C-alpha positions as protocol buffer text, in pm:
chain_id: "A"
residue {
  index: 1
  type: MET
  ca { x: -6384 y: 4464 z: -3411 }
}
residue {
  index: 2
  type: ASP
  ca { x: -6101 y: 4642 z: -3278 }
}
residue {
  index: 3
  type: TYR
  ca { x: -6114 y: 4522 z: -2913 }
}
residue {
  index: 4
  type: LEU
  ca { x: -5803 y: 4711 z: -2774 }
}
residue {
  index: 5
  type: THR
  ca { x: -5888 y: 5046 z: -2949 }
}
residue {
  index: 6
  type: GLU
  ca { x: -6251 y: 5014 z: -2808 }
}
residue {
  index: 7
  type: MET
  ca { x: -6111 y: 4963 z: -2453 }
}
residue {
  index: 8
  type: ARG
  ca { x: -5871 y: 5234 z: -2470 }
}
residue {
  index: 9
  type: THR
  ca { x: -6162 y: 5460 z: -2567 }
}
residue {
  index: 10
  type: LEU
  ca { x: -6377 y: 5327 z: -2284 }
}
residue {
  index: 11
  type: ALA
  ca { x: -6086 y: 5382 z: -2031 }
}
residue {
  index: 12
  type: VAL
  ca { x: -6009 y: 5722 z: -2147 }
}
residue {
  index: 13
  type: ALA
  ca { x: -6388 y: 5824 z: -2127 }
}
residue {
  index: 14
  type: ALA
  ca { x: -6429 y: 5669 z: -1790 }
}
residue {
  index: 15
  type: SER
  ca { x: -6111 y: 5856 z: -1650 }
}
residue {
  index: 16
  type: GLY
  ca { x: -6296 y: 6181 z: -1703 }
}
residue {
  index: 17
  type: GLU
  ca { x: -6625 y: 6070 z: -1581 }
}
residue {
  index: 18
  type: SER
  ca { x: -6752 y: 6152 z: -1213 }
}
residue {
  index: 19
  type: SER
  ca { x: -7082 y: 5967 z: -1230 }
}
residue {
  index: 20
  type: GLU
  ca { x: -7039 y: 5618 z: -1072 }
}
residue {
  index: 21
  type: ALA
  ca { x: -7326 y: 5485 z: -1263 }
}
residue {
  index: 22
  type: VAL
  ca { x: -7156 y: 5594 z: -1602 }
}
residue {
  index: 23
  type: ARG
  ca { x: -6830 y: 5458 z: -1489 }
}
residue {
  index: 24
  type: ALA
  ca { x: -6997 y: 5116 z: -1405 }
}
residue {
  index: 25
  type: SER
  ca { x: -7154 y: 5090 z: -1752 }
}
residue {
  index: 26
  type: TYR
  ca { x: -6804 y: 5164 z: -1902 }
}
residue {
  index: 27
  type: ALA
  ca { x: -6676 y: 4878 z: -1675 }
}
residue {
  index: 28
  type: SER
  ca { x: -6949 y: 4640 z: -1801 }
}
residue {
  index: 29
  type: GLN
  ca { x: -6864 y: 4713 z: -2159 }
}
residue {
  index: 30
  type: PHE
  ca { x: -6493 y: 4671 z: -2085 }
}
residue {
  index: 31
  type: THR
  ca { x: -6556 y: 4337 z: -1931 }
}
residue {
  index: 32
  type: GLU
  ca { x: -6760 y: 4233 z: -2231 }
}
residue {
  index: 33
  type: LEU
  ca { x: -6465 y: 4322 z: -2464 }
}
residue {
  index: 34
  type: ILE
  ca { x: -6233 y: 4117 z: -2240 }
}
residue {
  index: 35
  type: ALA
  ca { x: -6477 y: 3824 z: -2283 }
}
residue {
  index: 36
  type: GLY
  ca { x: -6474 y: 3879 z: -2654 }
}
residue {
  index: 37
  type: ILE
  ca { x: -6099 y: 3870 z: -2649 }
}
residue {
  index: 38
  type: ASP
  ca { x: -6084 y: 3548 z: -2463 }
}
residue {
  index: 39
  type: GLU
  ca { x: -6362 y: 3397 z: -2710 }
}
residue {
  index: 40
  type: VAL
  ca { x: -6130 y: 3499 z: -3004 }
}
residue {
  index: 41
  type: THR
  ca { x: -5815 y: 3335 z: -2852 }
}
residue {
  index: 42
  type: LYS
  ca { x: -5998 y: 3029 z: -2806 }
}
residue {
  index: 43
  type: ALA
  ca { x: -6154 y: 2994 z: -3131 }
}
residue {
  index: 44
  type: VAL
  ca { x: -5848 y: 3064 z: -3358 }
}
residue {
  index: 45
  type: LYS
  ca { x: -5728 y: 2741 z: -3508 }
}
residue {
  index: 46
  type: PHE
  ca { x: -5463 y: 2640 z: -3748 }
}
residue {
  index: 47
  type: ASN
  ca { x: -5492 y: 2316 z: -3919 }
}
residue {
  index: 48
  type: GLY
  ca { x: -5700 y: 2209 z: -3626 }
}
residue {
  index: 49
  type: VAL
  ca { x: -5461 y: 2325 z: -3352 }
}
residue {
  index: 50
  type: ALA
  ca { x: -5535 y: 2613 z: -3133 }
}
residue {
  index: 51
  type: ALA
  ca { x: -5323 y: 2905 z: -3281 }
}
residue {
  index: 52
  type: ILE
  ca { x: -5297 y: 3141 z: -2978 }
}
residue {
  index: 53
  type: GLY
  ca { x: -5561 y: 3043 z: -2715 }
}
residue {
  index: 54
  type: LEU
  ca { x: -5557 y: 2774 z: -2453 }
}
residue {
  index: 55
  type: GLY
  ca { x: -5387 y: 2462 z: -2545 }
}
residue {
  index: 56
  type: ALA
  ca { x: -5169 y: 2643 z: -2809 }
}
residue {
  index: 57
  type: GLY
  ca { x: -4864 y: 2466 z: -2898 }
}
residue {
  index: 58
  type: ALA
  ca { x: -4641 y: 2308 z: -3152 }
}
residue {
  index: 59
  type: THR
  ca { x: -4762 y: 2138 z: -3480 }
}
residue {
  index: 60
  type: ALA
  ca { x: -4587 y: 2007 z: -3788 }
}
residue {
  index: 61
  type: VAL
  ca { x: -4684 y: 2129 z: -4131 }
}
residue {
  index: 62
  type: GLN
  ca { x: -4572 y: 1966 z: -4450 }
}
residue {
  index: 63
  type: VAL
  ca { x: -4449 y: 2242 z: -4656 }
}
residue {
  index: 64
  type: GLY
  ca { x: -4328 y: 2077 z: -4980 }
}
residue {
  index: 65
  type: ILE
  ca { x: -4419 y: 1790 z: -5189 }
}
residue {
  index: 66
  type: ASN
  ca { x: -4212 y: 1518 z: -4998 }
}
residue {
  index: 67
  type: ALA
  ca { x: -4330 y: 1375 z: -4665 }
}
residue {
  index: 68
  type: THR
  ca { x: -4004 y: 1486 z: -4505 }
}
residue {
  index: 69
  type: ASP
  ca { x: -4048 y: 1852 z: -4594 }
}
residue {
  index: 70
  type: VAL
  ca { x: -4172 y: 1954 z: -4255 }
}
residue {
  index: 71
  type: LYS
  ca { x: -4168 y: 2269 z: -4049 }
}
residue {
  index: 72
  type: SER
  ca { x: -4276 y: 2289 z: -3711 }
}
residue {
  index: 73
  type: LEU
  ca { x: -4490 y: 2578 z: -3613 }
}
residue {
  index: 74
  type: THR
  ca { x: -4517 y: 2694 z: -3251 }
}
residue {
  index: 75
  type: PHE
  ca { x: -4810 y: 2891 z: -3125 }
}
residue {
  index: 76
  type: SER
  ca { x: -4813 y: 3078 z: -2806 }
}
residue {
  index: 77
  type: ALA
  ca { x: -5106 y: 3072 z: -2562 }
}
residue {
  index: 78
  type: ALA
  ca { x: -5302 y: 3397 z: -2508 }
}
residue {
  index: 79
  type: SER
  ca { x: -5572 y: 3544 z: -2319 }
}
residue {
  index: 80
  type: ALA
  ca { x: -5691 y: 3879 z: -2182 }
}
residue {
  index: 81
  type: SER
  ca { x: -5478 y: 3835 z: -1892 }
}
residue {
  index: 82
  type: ALA
  ca { x: -5166 y: 3695 z: -2080 }
}
residue {
  index: 83
  type: LEU
  ca { x: -5184 y: 4016 z: -2288 }
}
residue {
  index: 84
  type: ALA
  ca { x: -5187 y: 4218 z: -1956 }
}
residue {
  index: 85
  type: ILE
  ca { x: -5511 y: 4365 z: -2048 }
}
residue {
  index: 86
  type: PRO
  ca { x: -5617 y: 4513 z: -1679 }
}
residue {
  index: 87
  type: SER
  ca { x: -5940 y: 4426 z: -1505 }
}
residue {
  index: 88
  type: THR
  ca { x: -6230 y: 4681 z: -1494 }
}
residue {
  index: 89
  type: THR
  ca { x: -6131 y: 4786 z: -1128 }
}
residue {
  index: 90
  type: SER
  ca { x: -5953 y: 5072 z: -1255 }
}
residue {
  index: 91
  type: LEU
  ca { x: -6247 y: 5185 z: -1447 }
}
residue {
  index: 92
  type: SER
  ca { x: -6488 y: 5168 z: -1151 }
}
residue {
  index: 93
  type: ALA
  ca { x: -6259 y: 5336 z: -895 }
}
residue {
  index: 94
  type: THR
  ca { x: -6287 y: 5689 z: -793 }
}
residue {
  index: 95
  type: ASP
  ca { x: -6005 y: 5927 z: -799 }
}
């Protein structure tokens, strides 16, 4: 699923909507997508190490036939908030 595209679609639709009930529905869907992003970032692992979620960090990977052929990979932590995805308050506010 393309979370960010779906979130943009919801935000655009909500901005043109005057019904508070419909905007609340969009906000609920938006919140579900934020939760989905957070779940994906927690689940992605590389060699048993969190790659982009909480607890991400560095891990050594053997890249050659010798035990000394090692490269260090550093993964950044990420979440919906770290990616600067706004909360749903902007979807439910009236203009």
